[in-house]
PDB file of C-alpha atoms and ligand atoms in Angstrom:
ATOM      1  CA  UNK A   1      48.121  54.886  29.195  1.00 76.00           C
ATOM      2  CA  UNK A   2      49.326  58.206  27.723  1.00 85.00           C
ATOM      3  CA  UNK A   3      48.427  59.277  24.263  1.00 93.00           C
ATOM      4  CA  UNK A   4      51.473  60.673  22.105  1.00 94.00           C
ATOM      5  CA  UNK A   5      50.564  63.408  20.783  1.00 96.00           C
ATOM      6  CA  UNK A   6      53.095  64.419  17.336  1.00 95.00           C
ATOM      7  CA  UNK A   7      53.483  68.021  16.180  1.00 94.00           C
ATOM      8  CA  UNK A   8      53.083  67.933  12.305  1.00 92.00           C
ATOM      9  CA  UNK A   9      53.536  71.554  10.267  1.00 92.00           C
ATOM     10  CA  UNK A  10      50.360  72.882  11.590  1.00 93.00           C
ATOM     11  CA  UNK A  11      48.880  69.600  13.263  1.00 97.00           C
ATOM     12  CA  UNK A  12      48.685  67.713  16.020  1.00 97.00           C
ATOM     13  CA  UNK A  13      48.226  64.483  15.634  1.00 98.00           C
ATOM     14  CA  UNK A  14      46.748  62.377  19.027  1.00 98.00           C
ATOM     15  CA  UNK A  15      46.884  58.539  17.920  1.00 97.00           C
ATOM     16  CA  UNK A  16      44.877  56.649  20.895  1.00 96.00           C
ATOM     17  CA  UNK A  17      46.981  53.249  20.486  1.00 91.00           C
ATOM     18  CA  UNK A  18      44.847  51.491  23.347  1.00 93.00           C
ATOM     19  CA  UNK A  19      41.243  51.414  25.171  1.00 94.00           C
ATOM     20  CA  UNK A  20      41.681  54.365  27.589  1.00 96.00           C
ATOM     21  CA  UNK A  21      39.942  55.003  31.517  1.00 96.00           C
ATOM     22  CA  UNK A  22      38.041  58.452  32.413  1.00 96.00           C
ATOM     23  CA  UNK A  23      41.855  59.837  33.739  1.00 97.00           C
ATOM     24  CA  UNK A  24      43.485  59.283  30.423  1.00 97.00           C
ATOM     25  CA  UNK A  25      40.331  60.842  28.255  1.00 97.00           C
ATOM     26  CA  UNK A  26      40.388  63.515  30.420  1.00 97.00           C
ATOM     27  CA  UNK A  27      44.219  63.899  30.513  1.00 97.00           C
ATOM     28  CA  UNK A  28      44.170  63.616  26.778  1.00 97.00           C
ATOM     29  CA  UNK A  29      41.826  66.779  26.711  1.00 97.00           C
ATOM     30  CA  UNK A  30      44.046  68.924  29.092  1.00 97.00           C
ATOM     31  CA  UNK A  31      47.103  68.014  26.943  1.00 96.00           C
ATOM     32  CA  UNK A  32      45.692  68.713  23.936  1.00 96.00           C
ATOM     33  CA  UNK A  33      43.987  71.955  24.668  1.00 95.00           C
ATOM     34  CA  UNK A  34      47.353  73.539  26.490  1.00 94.00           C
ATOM     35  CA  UNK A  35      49.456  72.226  23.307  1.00 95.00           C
ATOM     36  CA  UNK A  36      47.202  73.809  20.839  1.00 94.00           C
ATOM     37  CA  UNK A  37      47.578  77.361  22.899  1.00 88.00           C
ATOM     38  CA  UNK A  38      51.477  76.922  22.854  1.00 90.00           C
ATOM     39  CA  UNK A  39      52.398  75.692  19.163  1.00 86.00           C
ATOM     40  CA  UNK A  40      49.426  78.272  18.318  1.00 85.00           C
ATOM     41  CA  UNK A  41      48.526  74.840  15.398  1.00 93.00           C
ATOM     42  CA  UNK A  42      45.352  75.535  13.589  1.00 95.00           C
ATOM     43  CA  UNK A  43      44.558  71.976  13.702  1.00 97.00           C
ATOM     44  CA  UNK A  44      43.863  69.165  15.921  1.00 98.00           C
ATOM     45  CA  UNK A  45      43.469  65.075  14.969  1.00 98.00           C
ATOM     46  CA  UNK A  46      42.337  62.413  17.191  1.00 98.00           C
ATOM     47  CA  UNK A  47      42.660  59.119  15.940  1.00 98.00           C
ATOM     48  CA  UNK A  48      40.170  56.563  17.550  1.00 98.00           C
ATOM     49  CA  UNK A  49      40.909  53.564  15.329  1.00 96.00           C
ATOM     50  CA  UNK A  50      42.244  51.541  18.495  1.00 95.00           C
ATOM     51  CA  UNK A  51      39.756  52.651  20.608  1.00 96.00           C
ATOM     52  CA  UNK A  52      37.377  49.674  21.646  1.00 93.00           C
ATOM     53  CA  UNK A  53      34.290  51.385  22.693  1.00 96.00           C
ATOM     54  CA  UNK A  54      33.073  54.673  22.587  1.00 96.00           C
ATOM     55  CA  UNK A  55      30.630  55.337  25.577  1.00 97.00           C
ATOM     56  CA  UNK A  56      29.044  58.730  27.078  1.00 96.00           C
ATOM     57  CA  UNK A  57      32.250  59.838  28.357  1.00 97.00           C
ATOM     58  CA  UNK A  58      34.889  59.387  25.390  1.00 97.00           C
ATOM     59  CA  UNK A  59      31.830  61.336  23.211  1.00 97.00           C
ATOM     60  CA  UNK A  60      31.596  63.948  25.785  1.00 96.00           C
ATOM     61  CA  UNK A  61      35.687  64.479  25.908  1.00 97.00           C
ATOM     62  CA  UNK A  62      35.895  64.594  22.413  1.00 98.00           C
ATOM     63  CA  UNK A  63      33.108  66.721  21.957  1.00 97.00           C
ATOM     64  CA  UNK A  64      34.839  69.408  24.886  1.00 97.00           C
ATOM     65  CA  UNK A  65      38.254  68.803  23.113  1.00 97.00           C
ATOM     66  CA  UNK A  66      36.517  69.983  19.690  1.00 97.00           C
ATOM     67  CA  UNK A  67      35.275  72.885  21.248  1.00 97.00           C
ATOM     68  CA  UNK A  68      37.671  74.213  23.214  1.00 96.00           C
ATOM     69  CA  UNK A  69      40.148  73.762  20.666  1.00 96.00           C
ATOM     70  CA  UNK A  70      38.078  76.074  17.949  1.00 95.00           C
ATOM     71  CA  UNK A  71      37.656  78.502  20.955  1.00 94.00           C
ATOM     72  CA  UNK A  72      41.405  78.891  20.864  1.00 92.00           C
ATOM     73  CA  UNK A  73      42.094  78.979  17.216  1.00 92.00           C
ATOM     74  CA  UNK A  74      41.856  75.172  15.755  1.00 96.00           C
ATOM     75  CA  UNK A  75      40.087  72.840  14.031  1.00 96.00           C
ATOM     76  CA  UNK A  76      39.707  69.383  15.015  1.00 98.00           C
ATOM     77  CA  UNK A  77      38.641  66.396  13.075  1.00 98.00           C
ATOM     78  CA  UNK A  78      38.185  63.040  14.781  1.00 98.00           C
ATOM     79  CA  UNK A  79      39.679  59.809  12.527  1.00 98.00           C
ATOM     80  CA  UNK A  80      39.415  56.441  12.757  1.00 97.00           C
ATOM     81  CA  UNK A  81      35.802  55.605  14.082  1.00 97.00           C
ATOM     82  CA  UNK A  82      35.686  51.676  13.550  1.00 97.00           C
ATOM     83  CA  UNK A  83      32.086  50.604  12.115  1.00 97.00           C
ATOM     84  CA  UNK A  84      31.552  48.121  15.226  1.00 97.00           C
ATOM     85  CA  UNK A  85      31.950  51.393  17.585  1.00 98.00           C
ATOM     86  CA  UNK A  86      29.644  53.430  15.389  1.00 97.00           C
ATOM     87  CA  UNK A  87      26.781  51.163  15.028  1.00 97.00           C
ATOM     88  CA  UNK A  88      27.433  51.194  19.409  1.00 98.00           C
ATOM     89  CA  UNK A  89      27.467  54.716  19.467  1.00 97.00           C
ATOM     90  CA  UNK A  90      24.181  55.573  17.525  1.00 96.00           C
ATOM     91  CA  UNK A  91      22.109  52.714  19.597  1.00 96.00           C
ATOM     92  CA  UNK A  92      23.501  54.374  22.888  1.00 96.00           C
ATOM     93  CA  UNK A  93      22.277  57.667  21.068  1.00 96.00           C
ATOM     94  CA  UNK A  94      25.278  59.602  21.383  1.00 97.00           C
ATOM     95  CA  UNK A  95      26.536  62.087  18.553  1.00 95.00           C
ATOM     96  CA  UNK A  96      29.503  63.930  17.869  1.00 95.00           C
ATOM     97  CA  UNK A  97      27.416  66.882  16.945  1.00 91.00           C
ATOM     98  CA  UNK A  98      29.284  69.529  15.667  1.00 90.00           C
ATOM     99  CA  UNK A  99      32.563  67.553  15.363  1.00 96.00           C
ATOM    100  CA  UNK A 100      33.619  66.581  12.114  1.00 97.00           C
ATOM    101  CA  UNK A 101      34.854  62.601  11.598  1.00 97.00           C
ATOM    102  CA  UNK A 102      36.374  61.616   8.798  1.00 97.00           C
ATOM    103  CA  UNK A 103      37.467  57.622   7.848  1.00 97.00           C
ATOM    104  CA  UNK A 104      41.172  57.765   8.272  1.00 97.00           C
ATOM    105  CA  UNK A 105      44.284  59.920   9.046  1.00 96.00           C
ATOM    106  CA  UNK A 106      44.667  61.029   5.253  1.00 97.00           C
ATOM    107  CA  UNK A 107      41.075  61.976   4.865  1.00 97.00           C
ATOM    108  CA  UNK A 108      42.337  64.067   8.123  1.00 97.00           C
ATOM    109  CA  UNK A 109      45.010  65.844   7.005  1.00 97.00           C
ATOM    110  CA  UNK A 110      43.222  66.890   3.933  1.00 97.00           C
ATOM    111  CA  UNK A 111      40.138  68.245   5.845  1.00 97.00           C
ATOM    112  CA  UNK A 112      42.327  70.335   7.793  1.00 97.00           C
ATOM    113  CA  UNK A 113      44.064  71.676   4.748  1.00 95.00           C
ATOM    114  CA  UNK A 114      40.893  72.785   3.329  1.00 94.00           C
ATOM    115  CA  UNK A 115      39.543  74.645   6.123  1.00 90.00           C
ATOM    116  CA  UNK A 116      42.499  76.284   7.437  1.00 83.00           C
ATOM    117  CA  UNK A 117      42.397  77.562   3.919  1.00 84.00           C
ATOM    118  CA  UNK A 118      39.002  78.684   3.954  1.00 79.00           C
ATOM    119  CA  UNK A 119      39.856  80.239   7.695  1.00 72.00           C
ATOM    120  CA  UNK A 120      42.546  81.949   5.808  1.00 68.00           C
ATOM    121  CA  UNK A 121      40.540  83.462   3.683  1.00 67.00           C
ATOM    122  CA  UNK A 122      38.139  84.297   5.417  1.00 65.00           C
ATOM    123  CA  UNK A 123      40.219  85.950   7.794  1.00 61.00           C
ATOM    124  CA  UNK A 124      42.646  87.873   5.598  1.00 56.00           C
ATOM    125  CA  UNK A 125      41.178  90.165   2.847  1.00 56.00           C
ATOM    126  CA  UNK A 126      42.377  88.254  -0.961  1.00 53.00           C
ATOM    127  CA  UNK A 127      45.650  90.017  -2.436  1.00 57.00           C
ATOM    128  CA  UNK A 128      45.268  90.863  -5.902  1.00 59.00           C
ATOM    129  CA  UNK A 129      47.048  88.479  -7.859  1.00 57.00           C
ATOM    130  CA  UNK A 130      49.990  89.719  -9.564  1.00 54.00           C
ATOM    131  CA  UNK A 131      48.925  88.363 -13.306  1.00 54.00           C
ATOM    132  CA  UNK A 132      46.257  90.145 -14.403  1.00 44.00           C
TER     133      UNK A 132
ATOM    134  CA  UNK B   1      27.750  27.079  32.424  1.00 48.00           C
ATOM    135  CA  UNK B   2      27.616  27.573  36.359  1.00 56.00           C
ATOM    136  CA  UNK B   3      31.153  29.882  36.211  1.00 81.00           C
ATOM    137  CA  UNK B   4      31.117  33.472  36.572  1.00 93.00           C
ATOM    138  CA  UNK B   5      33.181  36.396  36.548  1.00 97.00           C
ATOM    139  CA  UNK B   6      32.870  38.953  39.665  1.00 98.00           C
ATOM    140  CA  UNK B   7      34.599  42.358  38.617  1.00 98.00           C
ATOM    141  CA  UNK B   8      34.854  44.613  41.766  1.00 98.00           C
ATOM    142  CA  UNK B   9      33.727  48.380  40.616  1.00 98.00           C
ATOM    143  CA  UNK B  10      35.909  51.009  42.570  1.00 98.00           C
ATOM    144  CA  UNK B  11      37.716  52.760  40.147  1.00 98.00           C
ATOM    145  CA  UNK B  12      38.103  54.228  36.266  1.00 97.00           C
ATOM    146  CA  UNK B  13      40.056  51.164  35.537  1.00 98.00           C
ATOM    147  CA  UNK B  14      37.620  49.219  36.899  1.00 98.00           C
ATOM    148  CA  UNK B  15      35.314  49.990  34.051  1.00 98.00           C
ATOM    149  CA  UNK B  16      37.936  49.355  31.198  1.00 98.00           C
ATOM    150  CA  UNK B  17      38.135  45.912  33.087  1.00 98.00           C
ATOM    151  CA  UNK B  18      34.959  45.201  33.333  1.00 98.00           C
ATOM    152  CA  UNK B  19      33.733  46.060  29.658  1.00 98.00           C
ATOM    153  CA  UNK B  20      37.388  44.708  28.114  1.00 98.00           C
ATOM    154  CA  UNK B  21      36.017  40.982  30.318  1.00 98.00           C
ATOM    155  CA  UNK B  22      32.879  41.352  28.629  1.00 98.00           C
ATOM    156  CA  UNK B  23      34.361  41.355  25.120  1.00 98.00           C
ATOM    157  CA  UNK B  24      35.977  38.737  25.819  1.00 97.00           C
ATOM    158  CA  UNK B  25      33.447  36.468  27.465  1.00 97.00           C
ATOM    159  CA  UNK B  26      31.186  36.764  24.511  1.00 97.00           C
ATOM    160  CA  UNK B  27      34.131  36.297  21.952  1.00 97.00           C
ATOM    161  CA  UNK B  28      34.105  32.825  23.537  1.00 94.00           C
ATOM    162  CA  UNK B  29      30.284  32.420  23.007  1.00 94.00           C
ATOM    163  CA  UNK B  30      30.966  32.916  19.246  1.00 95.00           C
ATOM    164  CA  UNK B  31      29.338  36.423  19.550  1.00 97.00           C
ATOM    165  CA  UNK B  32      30.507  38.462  16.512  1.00 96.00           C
ATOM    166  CA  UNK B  33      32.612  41.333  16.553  1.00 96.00           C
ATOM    167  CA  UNK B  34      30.216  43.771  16.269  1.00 97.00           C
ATOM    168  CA  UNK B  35      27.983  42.247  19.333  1.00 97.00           C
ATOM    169  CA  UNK B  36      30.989  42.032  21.159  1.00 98.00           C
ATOM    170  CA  UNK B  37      31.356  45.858  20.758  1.00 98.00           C
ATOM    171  CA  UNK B  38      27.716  45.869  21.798  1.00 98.00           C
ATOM    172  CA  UNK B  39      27.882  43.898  25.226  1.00 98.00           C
ATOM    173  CA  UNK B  40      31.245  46.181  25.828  1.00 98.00           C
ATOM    174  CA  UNK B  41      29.580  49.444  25.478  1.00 98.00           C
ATOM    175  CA  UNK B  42      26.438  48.704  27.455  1.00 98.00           C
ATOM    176  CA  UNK B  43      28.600  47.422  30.178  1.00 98.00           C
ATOM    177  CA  UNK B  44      31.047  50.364  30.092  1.00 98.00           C
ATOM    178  CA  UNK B  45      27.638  52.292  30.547  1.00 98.00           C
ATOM    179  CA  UNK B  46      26.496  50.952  33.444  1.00 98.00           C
ATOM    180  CA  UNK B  47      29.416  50.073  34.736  1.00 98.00           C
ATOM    181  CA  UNK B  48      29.784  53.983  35.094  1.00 97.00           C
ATOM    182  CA  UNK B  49      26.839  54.514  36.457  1.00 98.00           C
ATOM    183  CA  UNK B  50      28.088  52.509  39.252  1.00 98.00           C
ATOM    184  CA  UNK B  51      31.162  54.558  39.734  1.00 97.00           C
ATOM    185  CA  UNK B  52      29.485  57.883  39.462  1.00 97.00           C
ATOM    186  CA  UNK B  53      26.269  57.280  41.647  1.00 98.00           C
ATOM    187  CA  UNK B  54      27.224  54.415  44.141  1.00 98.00           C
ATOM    188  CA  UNK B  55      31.088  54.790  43.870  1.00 98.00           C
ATOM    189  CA  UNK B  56      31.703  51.378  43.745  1.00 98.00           C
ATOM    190  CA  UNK B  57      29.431  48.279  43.526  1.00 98.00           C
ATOM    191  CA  UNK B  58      30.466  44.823  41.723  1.00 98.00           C
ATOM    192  CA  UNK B  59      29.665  43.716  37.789  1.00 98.00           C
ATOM    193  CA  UNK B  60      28.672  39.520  37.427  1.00 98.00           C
ATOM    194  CA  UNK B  61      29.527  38.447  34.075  1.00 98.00           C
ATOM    195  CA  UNK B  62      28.515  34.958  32.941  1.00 98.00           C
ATOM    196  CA  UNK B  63      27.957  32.995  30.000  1.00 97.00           C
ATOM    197  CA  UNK B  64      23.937  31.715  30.029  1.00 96.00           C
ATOM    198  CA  UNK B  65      21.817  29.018  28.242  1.00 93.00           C
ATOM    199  CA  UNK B  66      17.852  28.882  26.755  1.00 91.00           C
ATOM    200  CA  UNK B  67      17.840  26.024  25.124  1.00 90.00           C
ATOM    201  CA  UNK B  68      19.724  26.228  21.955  1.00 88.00           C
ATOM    202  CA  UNK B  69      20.750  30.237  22.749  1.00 92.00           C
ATOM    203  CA  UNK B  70      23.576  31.102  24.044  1.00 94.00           C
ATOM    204  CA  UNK B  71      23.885  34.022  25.670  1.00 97.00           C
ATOM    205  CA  UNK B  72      26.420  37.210  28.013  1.00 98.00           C
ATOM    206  CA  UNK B  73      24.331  37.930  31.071  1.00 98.00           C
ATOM    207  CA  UNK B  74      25.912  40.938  32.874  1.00 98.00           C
ATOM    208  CA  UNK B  75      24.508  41.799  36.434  1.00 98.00           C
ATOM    209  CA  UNK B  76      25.364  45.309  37.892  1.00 98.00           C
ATOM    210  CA  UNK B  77      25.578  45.472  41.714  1.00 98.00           C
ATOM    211  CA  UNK B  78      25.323  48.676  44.099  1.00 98.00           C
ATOM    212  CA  UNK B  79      24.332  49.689  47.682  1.00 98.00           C
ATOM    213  CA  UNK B  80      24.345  53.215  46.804  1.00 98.00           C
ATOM    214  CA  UNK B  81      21.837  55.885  46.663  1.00 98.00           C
ATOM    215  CA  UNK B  82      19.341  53.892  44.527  1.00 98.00           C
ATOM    216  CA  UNK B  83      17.309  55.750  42.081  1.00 98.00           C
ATOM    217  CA  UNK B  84      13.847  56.875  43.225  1.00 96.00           C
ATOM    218  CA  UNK B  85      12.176  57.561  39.769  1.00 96.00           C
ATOM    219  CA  UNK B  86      13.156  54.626  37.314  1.00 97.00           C
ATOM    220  CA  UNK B  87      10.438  55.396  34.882  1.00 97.00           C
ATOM    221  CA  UNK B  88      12.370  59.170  34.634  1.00 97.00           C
ATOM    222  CA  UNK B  89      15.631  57.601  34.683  1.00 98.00           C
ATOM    223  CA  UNK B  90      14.681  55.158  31.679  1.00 98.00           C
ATOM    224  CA  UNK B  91      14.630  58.105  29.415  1.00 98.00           C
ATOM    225  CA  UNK B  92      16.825  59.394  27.285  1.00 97.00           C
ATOM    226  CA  UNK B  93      18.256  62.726  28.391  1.00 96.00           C
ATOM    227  CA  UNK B  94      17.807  62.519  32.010  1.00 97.00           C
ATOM    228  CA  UNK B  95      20.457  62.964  34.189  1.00 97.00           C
ATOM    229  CA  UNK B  96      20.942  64.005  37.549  1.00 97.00           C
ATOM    230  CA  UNK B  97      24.595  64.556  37.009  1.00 96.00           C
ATOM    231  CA  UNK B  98      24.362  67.175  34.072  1.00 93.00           C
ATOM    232  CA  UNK B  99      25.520  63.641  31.993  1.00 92.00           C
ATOM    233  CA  UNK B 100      24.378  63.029  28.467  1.00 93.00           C
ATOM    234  CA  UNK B 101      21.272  60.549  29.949  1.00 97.00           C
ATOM    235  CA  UNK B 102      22.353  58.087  27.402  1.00 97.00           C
ATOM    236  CA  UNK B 103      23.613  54.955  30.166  1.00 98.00           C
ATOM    237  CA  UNK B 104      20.548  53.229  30.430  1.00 98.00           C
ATOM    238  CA  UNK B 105      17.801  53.874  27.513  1.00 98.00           C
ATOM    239  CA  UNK B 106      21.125  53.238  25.711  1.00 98.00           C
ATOM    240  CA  UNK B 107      22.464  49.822  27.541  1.00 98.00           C
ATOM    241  CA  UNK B 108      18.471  48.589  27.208  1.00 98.00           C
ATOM    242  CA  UNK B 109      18.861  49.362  23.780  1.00 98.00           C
ATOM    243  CA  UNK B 110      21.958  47.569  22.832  1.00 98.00           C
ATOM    244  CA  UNK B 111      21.068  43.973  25.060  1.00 98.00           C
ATOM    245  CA  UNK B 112      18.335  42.207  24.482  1.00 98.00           C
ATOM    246  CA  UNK B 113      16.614  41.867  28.099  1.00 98.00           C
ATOM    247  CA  UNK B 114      17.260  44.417  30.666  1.00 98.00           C
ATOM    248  CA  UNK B 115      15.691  44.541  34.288  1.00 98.00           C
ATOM    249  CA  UNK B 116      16.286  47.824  36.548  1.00 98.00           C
ATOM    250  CA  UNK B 117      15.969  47.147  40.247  1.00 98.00           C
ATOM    251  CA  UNK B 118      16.210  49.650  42.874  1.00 98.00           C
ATOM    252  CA  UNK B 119      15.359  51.094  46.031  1.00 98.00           C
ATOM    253  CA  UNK B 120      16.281  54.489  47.517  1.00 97.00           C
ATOM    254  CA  UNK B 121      18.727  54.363  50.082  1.00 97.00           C
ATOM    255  CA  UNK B 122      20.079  50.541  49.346  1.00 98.00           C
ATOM    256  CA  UNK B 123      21.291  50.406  46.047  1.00 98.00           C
ATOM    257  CA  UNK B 124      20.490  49.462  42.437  1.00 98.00           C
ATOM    258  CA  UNK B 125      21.078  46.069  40.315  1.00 98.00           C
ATOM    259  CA  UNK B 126      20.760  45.972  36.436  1.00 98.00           C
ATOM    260  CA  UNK B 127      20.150  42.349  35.215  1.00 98.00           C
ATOM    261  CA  UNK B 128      21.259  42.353  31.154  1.00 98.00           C
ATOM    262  CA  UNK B 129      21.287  39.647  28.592  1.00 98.00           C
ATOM    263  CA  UNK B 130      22.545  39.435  25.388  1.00 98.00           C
ATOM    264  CA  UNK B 131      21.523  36.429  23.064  1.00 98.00           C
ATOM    265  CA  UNK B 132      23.380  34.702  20.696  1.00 94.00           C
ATOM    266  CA  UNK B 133      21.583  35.358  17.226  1.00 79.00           C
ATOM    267  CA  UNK B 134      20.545  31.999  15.718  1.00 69.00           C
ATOM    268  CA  UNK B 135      22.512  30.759  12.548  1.00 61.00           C
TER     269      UNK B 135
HETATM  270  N1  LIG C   1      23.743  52.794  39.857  1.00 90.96           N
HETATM  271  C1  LIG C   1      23.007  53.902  40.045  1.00 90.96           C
HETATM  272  N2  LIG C   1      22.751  54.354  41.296  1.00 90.96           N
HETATM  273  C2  LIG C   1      22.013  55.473  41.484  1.00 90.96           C
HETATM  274  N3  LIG C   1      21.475  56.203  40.488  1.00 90.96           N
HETATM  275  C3  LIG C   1      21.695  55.814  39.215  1.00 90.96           C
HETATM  276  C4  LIG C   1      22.469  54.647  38.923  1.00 90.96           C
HETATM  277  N4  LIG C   1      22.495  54.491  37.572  1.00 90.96           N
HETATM  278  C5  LIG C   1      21.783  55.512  37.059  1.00 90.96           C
HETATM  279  N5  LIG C   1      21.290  56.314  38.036  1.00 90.96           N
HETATM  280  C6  LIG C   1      20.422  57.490  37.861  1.00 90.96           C
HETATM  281  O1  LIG C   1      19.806  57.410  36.579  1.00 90.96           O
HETATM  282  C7  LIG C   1      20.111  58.571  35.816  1.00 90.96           C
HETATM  283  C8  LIG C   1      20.251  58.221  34.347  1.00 90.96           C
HETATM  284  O2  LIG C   1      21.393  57.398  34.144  1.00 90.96           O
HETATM  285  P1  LIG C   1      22.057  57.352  32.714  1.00 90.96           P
HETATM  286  O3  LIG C   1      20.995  57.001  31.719  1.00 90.96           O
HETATM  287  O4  LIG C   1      23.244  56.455  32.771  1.00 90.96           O
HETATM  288  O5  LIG C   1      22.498  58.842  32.392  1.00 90.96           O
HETATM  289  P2  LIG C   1      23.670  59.725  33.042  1.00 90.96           P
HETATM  290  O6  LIG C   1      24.603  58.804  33.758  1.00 90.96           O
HETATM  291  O7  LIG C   1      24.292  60.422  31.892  1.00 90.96           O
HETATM  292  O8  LIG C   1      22.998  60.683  33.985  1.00 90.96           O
HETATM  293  C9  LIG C   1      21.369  59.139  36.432  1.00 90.96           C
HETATM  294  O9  LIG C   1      21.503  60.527  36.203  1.00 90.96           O
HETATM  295  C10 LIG C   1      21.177  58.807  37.909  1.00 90.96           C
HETATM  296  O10 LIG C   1      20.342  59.740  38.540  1.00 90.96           O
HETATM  297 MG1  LIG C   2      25.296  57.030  32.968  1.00 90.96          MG
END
């Protein structure tokens, strides 16, 4: 089961539409991180909602994806988490440390938005504005 | 109850199978959602397990009775390598497979009993049960 992933401005939007083996994870995380290098996007979404459980491997892949997309330039926020695969997730003890989640695809885009603003600034010194 | 479910463990499939059979076992006990997501997850764990350590092995699902409870008992079959410290490999963070160490503390967590058997050089069989909660 392949994951479509959708080019949006400076997105890229992976929408997980079923439960998904080890392959497709890890397929998911090679596809991602060579698309993010190409399109040179400053942002990467995975959306879980479909996803029916998340065990040590799917936190581990996302985890890697996360980093190894900010090691090339982008910022990835993971969407969807259903509250059945949380309350899973913290009894198995795993944690998406250091990758942020937010409830749904619109919460998404507008995390992005904020910190590839910040990364703007913080990257490019602030013109002076042209009224006073 | 009597009628089980034997899920051959081979491949990554395998565990998709195996933990998408589970769901759907206890959605017929009248487990909720949320427990359902519960047996899934500690079966996709272990179920793993299988896959990585004894490359394939064989999962048992089947509904069980005590008294009024109803219950998911899921029994994980292997004759691989076996694990020679069980105490170690009860905690969470150890893993001989730079892994997160999170399979078993975690499926013991999530079910209700759980029962580790294993010897070194002839496999490993986790017993797990899953009770219905009482209304
Ligand atoms: N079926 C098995 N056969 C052999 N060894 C196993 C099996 N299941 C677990 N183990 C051992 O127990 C350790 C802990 O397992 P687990 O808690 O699932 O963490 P992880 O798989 O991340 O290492 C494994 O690293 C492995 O050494
Ligand atoms: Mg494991």
């Amino acid at each position: 089961m392949e994951v479509p992933i959708l080019r949006q401005g400076q997105y890229l939007i992976a929408s997980i539409q079923s439960a998904l083996t080890d392959a497709d994870l890890s397929h998911l995380r090679e596809a991602l991180i060579a698309q993010v290098g190409r399109s040179r996007c400053r942002g990467v979404i995975v959306d879980v909602t479909a996803l029916d459980v998340m065990d040590s491997f799917a936190v581990r892949t996302l985890r890697d994806i996360a980093h190894m997309a900010r090691l090339r330039g982008a910022e990835t926020v993971i969407v969807g988490i259903q509250p059945d695969v949380a309350f899973a997730m913290v009894q198995l003890g795993l944690t998406l440390k250091g990758v942020a989640t937010v409830l749904d695809l619109e919460e998404g885009l507008a995390f992005l938005n904020r910190r590839t603003e910040e990364r703007t600034f913080e990257t490019k010194p602030k013109k002076p504005s042209g009224r006073g | 109850m009597g009628d089980e479910l034997r899920l051959p463990i081979a491949a990554d499939v395998d565990v998709v199978e195996a933990r998408q059979q589970g769901r759907a076992l206890a959605a017929v006990a009248g487990f909720s959602s949320g427990e359902q997501t519960v047996i899934a997850a500690a079966i996709s764990e272990i179920a793993r397990n299988i896959l990585m350590y004894a490359k394939k092995g064989e999962i048992i699902l089947s509904l069980v009775q005590n008294g009024d409870r109803q219950g998911v008992s899921v029994v994980a079959i292997d004759q691989g390598p076996g694990i020679t410290d069980i105490e170690r490999a009860m905690q969470y963070g150890y893993s001989t497979s730079h892994g997160v160490g999170a399979g078993l503390p975690g499926a013991k967590r999530l079910m209700d009993d759980f029962d580790l058997q294993s010897t070194p050089g002839q496999g490993t069989t986790v017993t797990m049960t899953k009770w219905r909660r009482a209304i």
